Structures are given as C-alpha cells and as structure tokens.
PDB file of C-alpha atoms and ligand atoms in Angstrom:
ATOM      1  CA  MET A   1      17.752  42.911 -77.579  1.00 47.00           C
ATOM      2  CA  SER A   2      18.052  44.288 -74.025  1.00 55.00           C
ATOM      3  CA  GLY A   3      14.894  42.982 -72.067  1.00 68.00           C
ATOM      4  CA  ALA A   4      13.328  46.618 -71.401  1.00 91.00           C
ATOM      5  CA  LEU A   5       9.710  47.498 -72.050  1.00 95.00           C
ATOM      6  CA  LEU A   6      11.139  50.698 -73.580  1.00 96.00           C
ATOM      7  CA  GLU A   7      13.768  50.836 -75.388  1.00 96.00           C
ATOM      8  CA  VAL A   8      16.010  54.739 -77.585  1.00 96.00           C
ATOM      9  CA  ASP A   9      18.221  54.574 -78.728  1.00 95.00           C
ATOM     10  CA  GLY A  10      20.617  56.923 -80.487  1.00 97.00           C
ATOM     11  CA  ILE A  11      17.486  59.462 -80.562  1.00 97.00           C
ATOM     12  CA  SER A  12      17.789  63.072 -82.470  1.00 97.00           C
ATOM     13  CA  VAL A  13      15.637  65.599 -83.854  1.00 97.00           C
ATOM     14  CA  SER A  14      15.974  69.599 -85.028  1.00 97.00           C
ATOM     15  CA  PHE A  15      13.747  72.234 -84.512  1.00 96.00           C
ATOM     16  CA  ASP A  16      14.744  74.858 -87.053  1.00 94.00           C
ATOM     17  CA  GLY A  17      18.296  73.416 -86.865  1.00 92.00           C
ATOM     18  CA  PHE A  18      18.523  73.404 -83.435  1.00 95.00           C
ATOM     19  CA  LYS A  19      18.972  70.277 -81.497  1.00 96.00           C
ATOM     20  CA  ALA A  20      16.320  68.970 -78.999  1.00 97.00           C
ATOM     21  CA  ILE A  21      16.787  65.588 -78.704  1.00 98.00           C
ATOM     22  CA  ASN A  22      20.864  65.064 -79.349  1.00 97.00           C
ATOM     23  CA  ASN A  23      21.474  61.358 -79.399  1.00 97.00           C
ATOM     24  CA  LEU A  24      19.491  60.425 -76.710  1.00 97.00           C
ATOM     25  CA  SER A  25      19.375  57.104 -75.106  1.00 96.00           C
ATOM     26  CA  PHE A  26      17.266  55.988 -72.518  1.00 90.00           C
ATOM     27  CA  ASN A  27      15.562  52.025 -70.974  1.00 94.00           C
ATOM     28  CA  ILE A  28      12.412  51.725 -69.450  1.00 96.00           C
ATOM     29  CA  ASP A  29      12.560  47.851 -67.930  1.00 94.00           C
ATOM     30  CA  SER A  30       9.185  45.888 -67.182  1.00 92.00           C
ATOM     31  CA  GLY A  31       7.313  47.712 -63.746  1.00 89.00           C
ATOM     32  CA  GLU A  32       9.548  50.690 -63.138  1.00 95.00           C
ATOM     33  CA  LEU A  33       9.270  53.326 -61.431  1.00 97.00           C
ATOM     34  CA  ARG A  34      11.590  56.386 -63.127  1.00 97.00           C
ATOM     35  CA  ALA A  35      11.887  60.704 -63.250  1.00 97.00           C
ATOM     36  CA  ILE A  36      13.265  62.806 -65.272  1.00 97.00           C
ATOM     37  CA  ILE A  37      14.603  65.882 -64.810  1.00 96.00           C
ATOM     38  CA  GLY A  38      16.327  68.473 -66.042  1.00 94.00           C
ATOM     39  CA  PRO A  39      16.136  72.654 -66.421  1.00 92.00           C
ATOM     40  CA  ASN A  40      13.498  73.990 -68.718  1.00 92.00           C
ATOM     41  CA  GLY A  41      14.539  73.190 -72.584  1.00 93.00           C
ATOM     42  CA  ALA A  42      16.177  70.479 -71.049  1.00 95.00           C
ATOM     43  CA  GLY A  43      14.063  68.537 -73.828  1.00 96.00           C
ATOM     44  CA  LYS A  44      11.636  66.424 -71.053  1.00 96.00           C
ATOM     45  CA  THR A  45       8.468  67.302 -73.764  1.00 95.00           C
ATOM     46  CA  THR A  46       9.812  66.271 -76.489  1.00 97.00           C
ATOM     47  CA  PHE A  47      11.240  63.409 -75.147  1.00 96.00           C
ATOM     48  CA  MET A  48       7.716  62.501 -74.139  1.00 96.00           C
ATOM     49  CA  ASP A  49       6.288  63.341 -77.532  1.00 96.00           C
ATOM     50  CA  ILE A  50       8.237  61.593 -79.484  1.00 96.00           C
ATOM     51  CA  ILE A  51       8.002  58.540 -76.859  1.00 95.00           C
ATOM     52  CA  THR A  52       3.983  59.315 -77.582  1.00 95.00           C
ATOM     53  CA  GLY A  53       4.442  59.490 -81.030  1.00 95.00           C
ATOM     54  CA  LYS A  54       3.553  63.205 -81.510  1.00 95.00           C
ATOM     55  CA  THR A  55       7.396  64.521 -82.737  1.00 96.00           C
ATOM     56  CA  ARG A  56       8.614  62.292 -85.356  1.00 95.00           C
ATOM     57  CA  PRO A  57      12.254  61.737 -84.640  1.00 96.00           C
ATOM     58  CA  ASP A  58      14.963  62.451 -87.286  1.00 96.00           C
ATOM     59  CA  SER A  59      17.145  59.401 -86.666  1.00 96.00           C
ATOM     60  CA  GLY A  60      17.255  56.462 -84.235  1.00 96.00           C
ATOM     61  CA  LYS A  61      15.514  54.034 -82.580  1.00 95.00           C
ATOM     62  CA  VAL A  62      12.029  53.438 -80.080  1.00 96.00           C
ATOM     63  CA  ILE A  63      11.303  49.462 -79.427  1.00 96.00           C
ATOM     64  CA  TRP A  64       8.176  48.974 -77.639  1.00 94.00           C
ATOM     65  CA  GLY A  65      10.417  45.886 -76.283  1.00 83.00           C
ATOM     66  CA  GLU A  66       7.435  43.295 -75.576  1.00 75.00           C
ATOM     67  CA  GLU A  67       6.834  42.892 -79.047  1.00 79.00           C
ATOM     68  CA  ASN A  68      10.428  44.068 -80.231  1.00 83.00           C
ATOM     69  CA  VAL A  69       8.572  46.512 -82.154  1.00 90.00           C
ATOM     70  CA  SER A  70       9.321  49.849 -83.588  1.00 93.00           C
ATOM     71  CA  LEU A  71       7.099  53.305 -82.474  1.00 93.00           C
ATOM     72  CA  ILE A  72       9.157  55.915 -85.141  1.00 91.00           C
ATOM     73  CA  LYS A  73       5.912  55.735 -87.991  1.00 89.00           C
ATOM     74  CA  LYS A  74       3.259  55.335 -85.398  1.00 93.00           C
ATOM     75  CA  SER A  75      -0.049  57.329 -85.292  1.00 93.00           C
ATOM     76  CA  GLU A  76      -0.105  58.569 -82.053  1.00 92.00           C
ATOM     77  CA  SER A  77      -3.584  56.226 -81.461  1.00 88.00           C
ATOM     78  CA  ASP A  78      -2.011  53.588 -81.974  1.00 91.00           C
ATOM     79  CA  ILE A  79       0.877  54.305 -79.130  1.00 93.00           C
ATOM     80  CA  ALA A  80      -1.846  54.690 -76.941  1.00 89.00           C
ATOM     81  CA  ASN A  81      -3.315  50.959 -77.770  1.00 88.00           C
ATOM     82  CA  MET A  82      -0.660  49.099 -78.298  1.00 90.00           C
ATOM     83  CA  GLY A  83       0.079  50.612 -74.135  1.00 92.00           C
ATOM     84  CA  ILE A  84       1.756  53.819 -73.697  1.00 94.00           C
ATOM     85  CA  GLY A  85      -0.581  56.456 -72.007  1.00 93.00           C
ATOM     86  CA  ARG A  86      -0.006  59.829 -70.773  1.00 93.00           C
ATOM     87  CA  LYS A  87      -1.314  62.419 -68.905  1.00 90.00           C
ATOM     88  CA  PHE A  88      -0.413  65.685 -69.392  1.00 86.00           C
ATOM     89  CA  GLN A  89       0.123  68.623 -67.143  1.00 81.00           C
ATOM     90  CA  LYS A  90      -4.011  70.639 -67.115  1.00 80.00           C
ATOM     91  CA  PRO A  91      -6.613  66.984 -65.838  1.00 77.00           C
ATOM     92  CA  THR A  92      -8.582  66.740 -68.917  1.00 84.00           C
ATOM     93  CA  VAL A  93     -11.770  65.025 -67.097  1.00 91.00           C
ATOM     94  CA  PHE A  94     -15.000  65.418 -68.100  1.00 93.00           C
ATOM     95  CA  GLU A  95     -16.781  67.832 -66.091  1.00 95.00           C
ATOM     96  CA  ASP A  96     -20.216  67.558 -66.497  1.00 95.00           C
ATOM     97  CA  GLN A  97     -20.081  63.936 -65.399  1.00 94.00           C
ATOM     98  CA  THR A  98     -18.857  62.080 -62.646  1.00 96.00           C
ATOM     99  CA  THR A  99     -16.100  60.487 -60.973  1.00 97.00           C
ATOM    100  CA  ARG A 100     -17.922  56.887 -62.261  1.00 95.00           C
ATOM    101  CA  ASP A 101     -19.241  57.675 -65.625  1.00 92.00           C
ATOM    102  CA  ASN A 102     -15.239  58.977 -66.024  1.00 93.00           C
ATOM    103  CA  LEU A 103     -14.296  56.137 -65.558  1.00 93.00           C
ATOM    104  CA  THR A 104     -16.863  53.792 -67.361  1.00 90.00           C
ATOM    105  CA  MET A 105     -16.349  55.817 -70.379  1.00 87.00           C
ATOM    106  CA  ALA A 106     -12.651  55.667 -70.029  1.00 89.00           C
ATOM    107  CA  LEU A 107     -12.722  51.322 -69.600  1.00 86.00           C
ATOM    108  CA  LYS A 108     -15.470  51.209 -71.878  1.00 80.00           C
ATOM    109  CA  ASN A 109     -14.055  52.842 -74.941  1.00 62.00           C
ATOM    110  CA  LYS A 110     -10.505  54.756 -75.053  1.00 54.00           C
ATOM    111  CA  ARG A 111     -10.310  55.645 -78.447  1.00 45.00           C
ATOM    112  CA  LYS A 112     -15.005  56.451 -78.260  1.00 52.00           C
ATOM    113  CA  PRO A 113     -14.961  57.996 -74.549  1.00 50.00           C
ATOM    114  CA  TRP A 114     -18.802  58.966 -76.495  1.00 55.00           C
ATOM    115  CA  ALA A 115     -19.629  55.742 -76.289  1.00 57.00           C
ATOM    116  CA  VAL A 116     -20.783  55.965 -72.784  1.00 52.00           C
ATOM    117  CA  LEU A 117     -23.817  57.782 -73.217  1.00 56.00           C
ATOM    118  CA  PHE A 118     -25.383  54.753 -75.554  1.00 57.00           C
ATOM    119  CA  TYR A 119     -24.404  51.631 -72.902  1.00 59.00           C
ATOM    120  CA  HIS A 120     -25.309  50.435 -69.882  1.00 62.00           C
ATOM    121  CA  SER A 121     -22.226  48.922 -67.209  1.00 65.00           C
ATOM    122  CA  ASN A 122     -22.273  45.397 -66.502  1.00 74.00           C
ATOM    123  CA  ALA A 123     -21.681  44.126 -63.056  1.00 76.00           C
ATOM    124  CA  ASP A 124     -18.051  43.247 -63.809  1.00 80.00           C
ATOM    125  CA  ASP A 125     -17.900  47.248 -64.709  1.00 83.00           C
ATOM    126  CA  ARG A 126     -18.652  48.398 -61.929  1.00 87.00           C
ATOM    127  CA  ALA A 127     -15.960  46.074 -59.982  1.00 91.00           C
ATOM    128  CA  LYS A 128     -13.517  47.474 -62.367  1.00 92.00           C
ATOM    129  CA  VAL A 129     -14.531  51.591 -61.648  1.00 94.00           C
ATOM    130  CA  ASP A 130     -14.855  51.117 -57.830  1.00 96.00           C
ATOM    131  CA  ASP A 131     -11.332  49.283 -57.865  1.00 95.00           C
ATOM    132  CA  ILE A 132      -9.719  52.248 -59.661  1.00 95.00           C
ATOM    133  CA  ALA A 133     -11.930  54.045 -57.805  1.00 96.00           C
ATOM    134  CA  ASP A 134     -10.147  51.984 -54.912  1.00 95.00           C
ATOM    135  CA  GLU A 135      -6.303  52.547 -56.354  1.00 93.00           C
ATOM    136  CA  ILE A 136      -6.942  56.624 -57.411  1.00 95.00           C
ATOM    137  CA  GLY A 137      -8.784  57.302 -53.403  1.00 95.00           C
ATOM    138  CA  LEU A 138     -12.117  58.829 -54.816  1.00 97.00           C
ATOM    139  CA  SER A 139     -14.107  55.557 -53.569  1.00 97.00           C
ATOM    140  CA  ASP A 140     -16.013  58.161 -51.812  1.00 97.00           C
ATOM    141  CA  HIS A 141     -17.106  60.834 -55.156  1.00 98.00           C
ATOM    142  CA  LEU A 142     -17.896  58.201 -57.441  1.00 97.00           C
ATOM    143  CA  ASP A 143     -21.196  59.567 -57.881  1.00 97.00           C
ATOM    144  CA  ARG A 144     -19.734  64.151 -57.899  1.00 97.00           C
ATOM    145  CA  ARG A 145     -19.591  65.304 -60.195  1.00 97.00           C
ATOM    146  CA  ALA A 146     -15.661  65.910 -61.528  1.00 97.00           C
ATOM    147  CA  GLY A 147     -15.782  69.520 -62.604  1.00 97.00           C
ATOM    148  CA  ASP A 148     -16.436  70.017 -58.349  1.00 97.00           C
ATOM    149  CA  LEU A 149     -13.471  67.536 -57.002  1.00 97.00           C
ATOM    150  CA  SER A 150     -10.946  69.200 -55.727  1.00 95.00           C
ATOM    151  CA  HIS A 151      -7.492  70.415 -58.632  1.00 93.00           C
ATOM    152  CA  GLY A 152      -5.914  66.861 -57.225  1.00 94.00           C
ATOM    153  CA  GLN A 153      -8.766  65.039 -57.683  1.00 96.00           C
ATOM    154  CA  LYS A 154      -9.265  65.883 -61.213  1.00 95.00           C
ATOM    155  CA  GLN A 155      -5.498  64.851 -61.482  1.00 94.00           C
ATOM    156  CA  TRP A 156      -5.555  61.295 -58.990  1.00 96.00           C
ATOM    157  CA  LEU A 157      -9.371  61.067 -62.465  1.00 96.00           C
ATOM    158  CA  GLU A 158      -7.092  61.837 -64.271  1.00 94.00           C
ATOM    159  CA  ILE A 159      -4.732  58.907 -63.844  1.00 95.00           C
ATOM    160  CA  GLY A 160      -7.864  56.152 -62.886  1.00 95.00           C
ATOM    161  CA  MET A 161      -8.551  57.474 -66.122  1.00 94.00           C
ATOM    162  CA  LEU A 162      -5.534  56.210 -67.785  1.00 93.00           C
ATOM    163  CA  LEU A 163      -4.765  52.829 -65.567  1.00 93.00           C
ATOM    164  CA  ALA A 164      -8.592  51.815 -67.165  1.00 92.00           C
ATOM    165  CA  GLN A 165      -7.454  51.533 -70.061  1.00 90.00           C
ATOM    166  CA  GLU A 166      -4.632  49.415 -68.746  1.00 90.00           C
ATOM    167  CA  PRO A 167      -1.258  50.944 -70.109  1.00 93.00           C
ATOM    168  CA  ARG A 168       2.076  48.750 -69.665  1.00 95.00           C
ATOM    169  CA  LEU A 169       4.007  51.876 -69.737  1.00 96.00           C
ATOM    170  CA  LEU A 170       2.311  55.374 -67.838  1.00 96.00           C
ATOM    171  CA  LEU A 171       3.819  58.335 -68.519  1.00 97.00           C
ATOM    172  CA  VAL A 172       3.198  61.043 -65.937  1.00 96.00           C
ATOM    173  CA  ASP A 173       4.548  64.966 -66.803  1.00 94.00           C
ATOM    174  CA  GLU A 174       4.001  67.634 -63.425  1.00 93.00           C
ATOM    175  CA  PRO A 175       1.671  65.913 -61.194  1.00 93.00           C
ATOM    176  CA  ALA A 176       1.973  67.685 -58.469  1.00 91.00           C
ATOM    177  CA  ALA A 177       2.417  71.218 -59.800  1.00 91.00           C
ATOM    178  CA  GLY A 178      -0.717  72.762 -58.083  1.00 91.00           C
ATOM    179  CA  MET A 179      -1.516  70.172 -55.882  1.00 93.00           C
ATOM    180  CA  THR A 180      -1.719  70.956 -52.165  1.00 94.00           C
ATOM    181  CA  VAL A 181       1.346  68.535 -49.913  1.00 94.00           C
ATOM    182  CA  ASP A 182      -1.308  67.023 -48.285  1.00 94.00           C
ATOM    183  CA  GLU A 183      -2.538  65.964 -52.673  1.00 95.00           C
ATOM    184  CA  ARG A 184       0.752  66.090 -53.489  1.00 96.00           C
ATOM    185  CA  ASN A 185       1.507  63.097 -50.659  1.00 96.00           C
ATOM    186  CA  HIS A 186      -1.509  60.943 -52.128  1.00 96.00           C
ATOM    187  CA  THR A 187       0.169  60.930 -55.382  1.00 97.00           C
ATOM    188  CA  VAL A 188       3.314  59.896 -53.989  1.00 97.00           C
ATOM    189  CA  THR A 189       1.946  56.958 -53.007  1.00 96.00           C
ATOM    190  CA  LEU A 190      -0.968  56.192 -56.065  1.00 95.00           C
ATOM    191  CA  LEU A 191       1.982  56.967 -58.612  1.00 97.00           C
ATOM    192  CA  ARG A 192       4.508  54.463 -55.932  1.00 96.00           C
ATOM    193  CA  ARG A 193       0.883  51.925 -56.251  1.00 94.00           C
ATOM    194  CA  ALA A 194       0.952  52.266 -59.820  1.00 94.00           C
ATOM    195  CA  ALA A 195       4.373  50.794 -60.648  1.00 95.00           C
ATOM    196  CA  GLU A 196       4.048  48.161 -58.495  1.00 93.00           C
ATOM    197  CA  THR A 197       2.206  46.913 -61.481  1.00 91.00           C
ATOM    198  CA  ARG A 198       3.117  49.175 -64.867  1.00 93.00           C
ATOM    199  CA  ALA A 199       5.727  51.524 -65.609  1.00 96.00           C
ATOM    200  CA  VAL A 200       5.655  54.850 -63.710  1.00 97.00           C
ATOM    201  CA  VAL A 201       8.157  57.679 -65.932  1.00 98.00           C
ATOM    202  CA  VAL A 202       7.725  60.743 -64.144  1.00 97.00           C
ATOM    203  CA  VAL A 203       8.299  64.917 -65.384  1.00 96.00           C
ATOM    204  CA  GLU A 204       8.023  66.688 -62.629  1.00 93.00           C
ATOM    205  CA  HIS A 205      10.270  70.798 -61.188  1.00 88.00           C
ATOM    206  CA  ASP A 206       9.526  69.253 -57.754  1.00 90.00           C
ATOM    207  CA  MET A 207      11.988  68.249 -55.513  1.00 91.00           C
ATOM    208  CA  GLU A 208      10.103  66.865 -53.194  1.00 93.00           C
ATOM    209  CA  PHE A 209       8.172  65.326 -54.338  1.00 96.00           C
ATOM    210  CA  ILE A 210      11.498  62.659 -56.126  1.00 96.00           C
ATOM    211  CA  ARG A 211      12.804  62.602 -53.280  1.00 96.00           C
ATOM    212  CA  ASN A 212       9.477  60.148 -51.857  1.00 96.00           C
ATOM    213  CA  LEU A 213       9.062  59.243 -54.486  1.00 97.00           C
ATOM    214  CA  ASP A 214      12.059  57.396 -53.798  1.00 96.00           C
ATOM    215  CA  CYS A 215      12.973  55.815 -57.897  1.00 97.00           C
ATOM    216  CA  LYS A 216      16.370  55.953 -60.169  1.00 97.00           C
ATOM    217  CA  VAL A 217      16.257  59.475 -61.819  1.00 97.00           C
ATOM    218  CA  THR A 218      17.599  60.537 -65.512  1.00 97.00           C
ATOM    219  CA  VAL A 219      18.823  64.259 -65.468  1.00 96.00           C
ATOM    220  CA  LEU A 220      18.443  65.361 -69.256  1.00 96.00           C
ATOM    221  CA  HIS A 221      20.073  68.470 -70.422  1.00 96.00           C
ATOM    222  CA  GLU A 222      20.023  70.582 -73.951  1.00 96.00           C
ATOM    223  CA  GLY A 223      18.470  66.750 -74.994  1.00 97.00           C
ATOM    224  CA  SER A 224      20.500  63.920 -73.381  1.00 96.00           C
ATOM    225  CA  VAL A 225      21.022  62.624 -70.224  1.00 96.00           C
ATOM    226  CA  LEU A 226      23.262  64.033 -68.345  1.00 96.00           C
ATOM    227  CA  ALA A 227      23.992  61.493 -65.510  1.00 96.00           C
ATOM    228  CA  GLU A 228      20.923  58.951 -64.294  1.00 96.00           C
ATOM    229  CA  GLY A 229      21.278  57.394 -60.846  1.00 96.00           C
ATOM    230  CA  SER A 230      19.334  57.359 -57.258  1.00 96.00           C
ATOM    231  CA  LEU A 231      18.302  61.589 -56.721  1.00 95.00           C
ATOM    232  CA  ASP A 232      21.088  61.502 -53.999  1.00 95.00           C
ATOM    233  CA  HIS A 233      23.485  59.835 -56.420  1.00 95.00           C
ATOM    234  CA  VAL A 234      22.734  62.734 -59.413  1.00 95.00           C
ATOM    235  CA  THR A 235      22.436  66.146 -57.281  1.00 93.00           C
ATOM    236  CA  GLN A 236      26.106  65.490 -56.559  1.00 93.00           C
ATOM    237  CA  ASN A 237      27.035  65.143 -59.715  1.00 93.00           C
ATOM    238  CA  GLN A 238      29.295  68.228 -60.018  1.00 94.00           C
ATOM    239  CA  ASP A 239      28.484  68.005 -63.373  1.00 93.00           C
ATOM    240  CA  VAL A 240      23.770  68.088 -62.310  1.00 92.00           C
ATOM    241  CA  ILE A 241      24.872  70.869 -60.149  1.00 92.00           C
ATOM    242  CA  ASP A 242      26.964  72.947 -62.908  1.00 91.00           C
ATOM    243  CA  VAL A 243      23.967  73.286 -65.153  1.00 88.00           C
ATOM    244  CA  TYR A 244      21.258  73.477 -61.739  1.00 84.00           C
ATOM    245  CA  LEU A 245      23.252  76.670 -60.677  1.00 78.00           C
ATOM    246  CA  GLY A 246      23.554  77.636 -64.507  1.00 75.00           C
ATOM    247  CA  ARG A 247      27.339  77.341 -65.067  1.00 71.00           C
TER     248      ARG A 247
HETATM  249  P1  ADP B   1      11.934  70.441 -71.554  1.00 68.71           P
HETATM  250  O1  ADP B   1      10.774  69.835 -71.074  1.00 68.71           O
HETATM  251  O2  ADP B   1      12.333  70.084 -71.118  1.00 68.71           O
HETATM  252  O3  ADP B   1      11.551  72.075 -71.167  1.00 68.71           O
HETATM  253  P2  ADP B   1      11.174  70.605 -74.515  1.00 68.71           P
HETATM  254  O4  ADP B   1      11.084  69.766 -74.900  1.00 68.71           O
HETATM  255  O5  ADP B   1       9.846  71.824 -74.077  1.00 68.71           O
HETATM  256  O6  ADP B   1      12.165  71.025 -73.151  1.00 68.71           O
HETATM  257  O7  ADP B   1      12.219  71.733 -75.655  1.00 68.71           O
HETATM  258  C1  ADP B   1      13.405  71.795 -75.875  1.00 68.71           C
HETATM  259  C2  ADP B   1      13.676  72.207 -76.153  1.00 68.71           C
HETATM  260  O8  ADP B   1      13.558  72.214 -78.033  1.00 68.71           O
HETATM  261  C3  ADP B   1      13.503  74.658 -75.853  1.00 68.71           C
HETATM  262  O9  ADP B   1      15.085  75.106 -76.863  1.00 68.71           O
HETATM  263  C4  ADP B   1      12.636  74.547 -77.045  1.00 68.71           C
HETATM  264  O10 ADP B   1      12.443  75.798 -77.563  1.00 68.71           O
HETATM  265  C5  ADP B   1      12.861  73.280 -78.170  1.00 68.71           C
HETATM  266  N1  ADP B   1      11.522  73.367 -79.188  1.00 68.71           N
HETATM  267  C6  ADP B   1      10.890  71.971 -78.208  1.00 68.71           C
HETATM  268  N2  ADP B   1       9.680  71.740 -78.677  1.00 68.71           N
HETATM  269  C7  ADP B   1       9.463  72.703 -80.083  1.00 68.71           C
HETATM  270  C8  ADP B   1       9.421  72.984 -81.573  1.00 68.71           C
HETATM  271  N3  ADP B   1       8.116  73.023 -81.774  1.00 68.71           N
HETATM  272  N4  ADP B   1       9.475  74.030 -82.214  1.00 68.71           N
HETATM  273  C9  ADP B   1      10.727  75.001 -82.009  1.00 68.71           C
HETATM  274  N5  ADP B   1      11.537  75.125 -80.921  1.00 68.71           N
HETATM  275  C10 ADP B   1      11.090  73.905 -80.321  1.00 68.71           C
END
C-alpha cells in the first residue's frame, strides 16, 4: 500500500474499441491540491467518471487508500458516501431555495435533499452552515434565493454543498468556466483553502487559473499521464508542447 488517499493503478477503458484510458496510474495524497490538464479527448472526464463509479474500467485498480478498499465495483452513491465529492461544470443548486436552505439540505442528507422540507435545523447545524458560508464567501447572501445568485456565486454554493458532506476528496470540473476575473480569483482562494483540510483535484483548461492554484499538475494525453510536476515544469516538457501545438 502506498499510503495515498486514492491509488489508481493501471486502469484502462475502451469505448467501441477506442482506448479512452490507457494503463493510467495516478496517486492523490491526503490534503493534496492537484490540477489535471490535457487537450480535449485526453480522458479527463472519463478518469473522473471511473473514480466516482460512473464508468467501470476494463482493467486496473482504484483503491481508496485510508480504508484500502477497491472502488471498482462500488456504486456512485456508495463512493459519494465514502467521501468522494464531485462538482460538475454546470452548477446544480436548488434555485427556488435560499443559499442557507441549499447548504442545510446538503448538510442534513446527501441522499435525500428534499428531507429538509420536514426538518428544522438545530443551532449546531446553523453554526455549521454559517461556517461553510463564510468559507465560500457567501455569508452576506444566505437569505437570497439561489436562483438570484451570480454564476460564480452559484458555483461557490455548490462547492459549499459538497463541503457540507465532508468529503475527503473533492473533484472539481472546470470551475473557472464562465467566471469573471474577480470570481476566478475568489475561486482560487476558495479551492486552496478547501485543500487545507481535504484533497482537491481540479480539471481546468484555464492556465492562468492553474498558475494561481500553484499546485502539482498532471497532464493527460490519450488516456495516460504525459507529464507531472509544477506548471512551469510541465509546460517546458517537449512532449507537452508538441501535444498542445498538435504536432
Ligand atoms: P476529456 O474530458 O479530456 O476531453 P473524455 O474523457 O471526455 O476526454 O474523452 C476521452 C475519449 O473517449 C474521447 O476520444 C471521447 O470521444 C471518448 N469517449 C468518452 N466517453 C465516451 C463514450 N461514452 N462513448 C464513446 N467514446 C467516449
């Protein structure tokens, strides 16, 4: 056992004979912030789908390190309950509920969000919601309808809803897309802070955003790891340059 929080060992998956993930190995440590980049079709989404149980690999191992259990045959909800949260690109908040209610729902029950309709939150929950709102920078927007928040604020709210479920690994897909410069900067701060207490993996195209995240970068290409290291290190790698220039 490597001691990693998540250990991906030699996974492959093909769609109609096309290898989308090709013998990919990859470790994430506890409390690590990691960026994954790569051109379109590199396998980034498929990789996240495998980790979260949406797609089953044809071969290889995915081990949740702390319990040393295989995730391969687990369902998506089992994996979420084990502490792997995933944020998709498009925010999916409950628009007609307030920011507070969205966070309370996430805190109370990750499987049955509607349960909050029958639930009165106690002081402890209210304090937790206040803490999360503070962490995501929405303390002044707790009583607003989520549908009235800006695109960036909705993204932060959804990250807050995931944090409420206390993941040990948070996967975030293209958080900077569609954001203003200020929103992007706040998102960097938020993700860096989130990674102080859990592992965070960010898939992102925006290189300026990744530079500001200031973390280890993994470059995927044709379903395998092409390079790994600091952003400066990987962007000086000739293989990476060739792939990005389409050579
Ligand atoms: P990325 O997220 O890096 O853009 P993807 O993981 O979405 O890459 O896709 C990797 C490759 O696998 C692409 O060539 C894509 O067309 C192919 N692929 C992904 N999902 C499917 C699927 N369900 N059926 C067929 N091909 C797929």
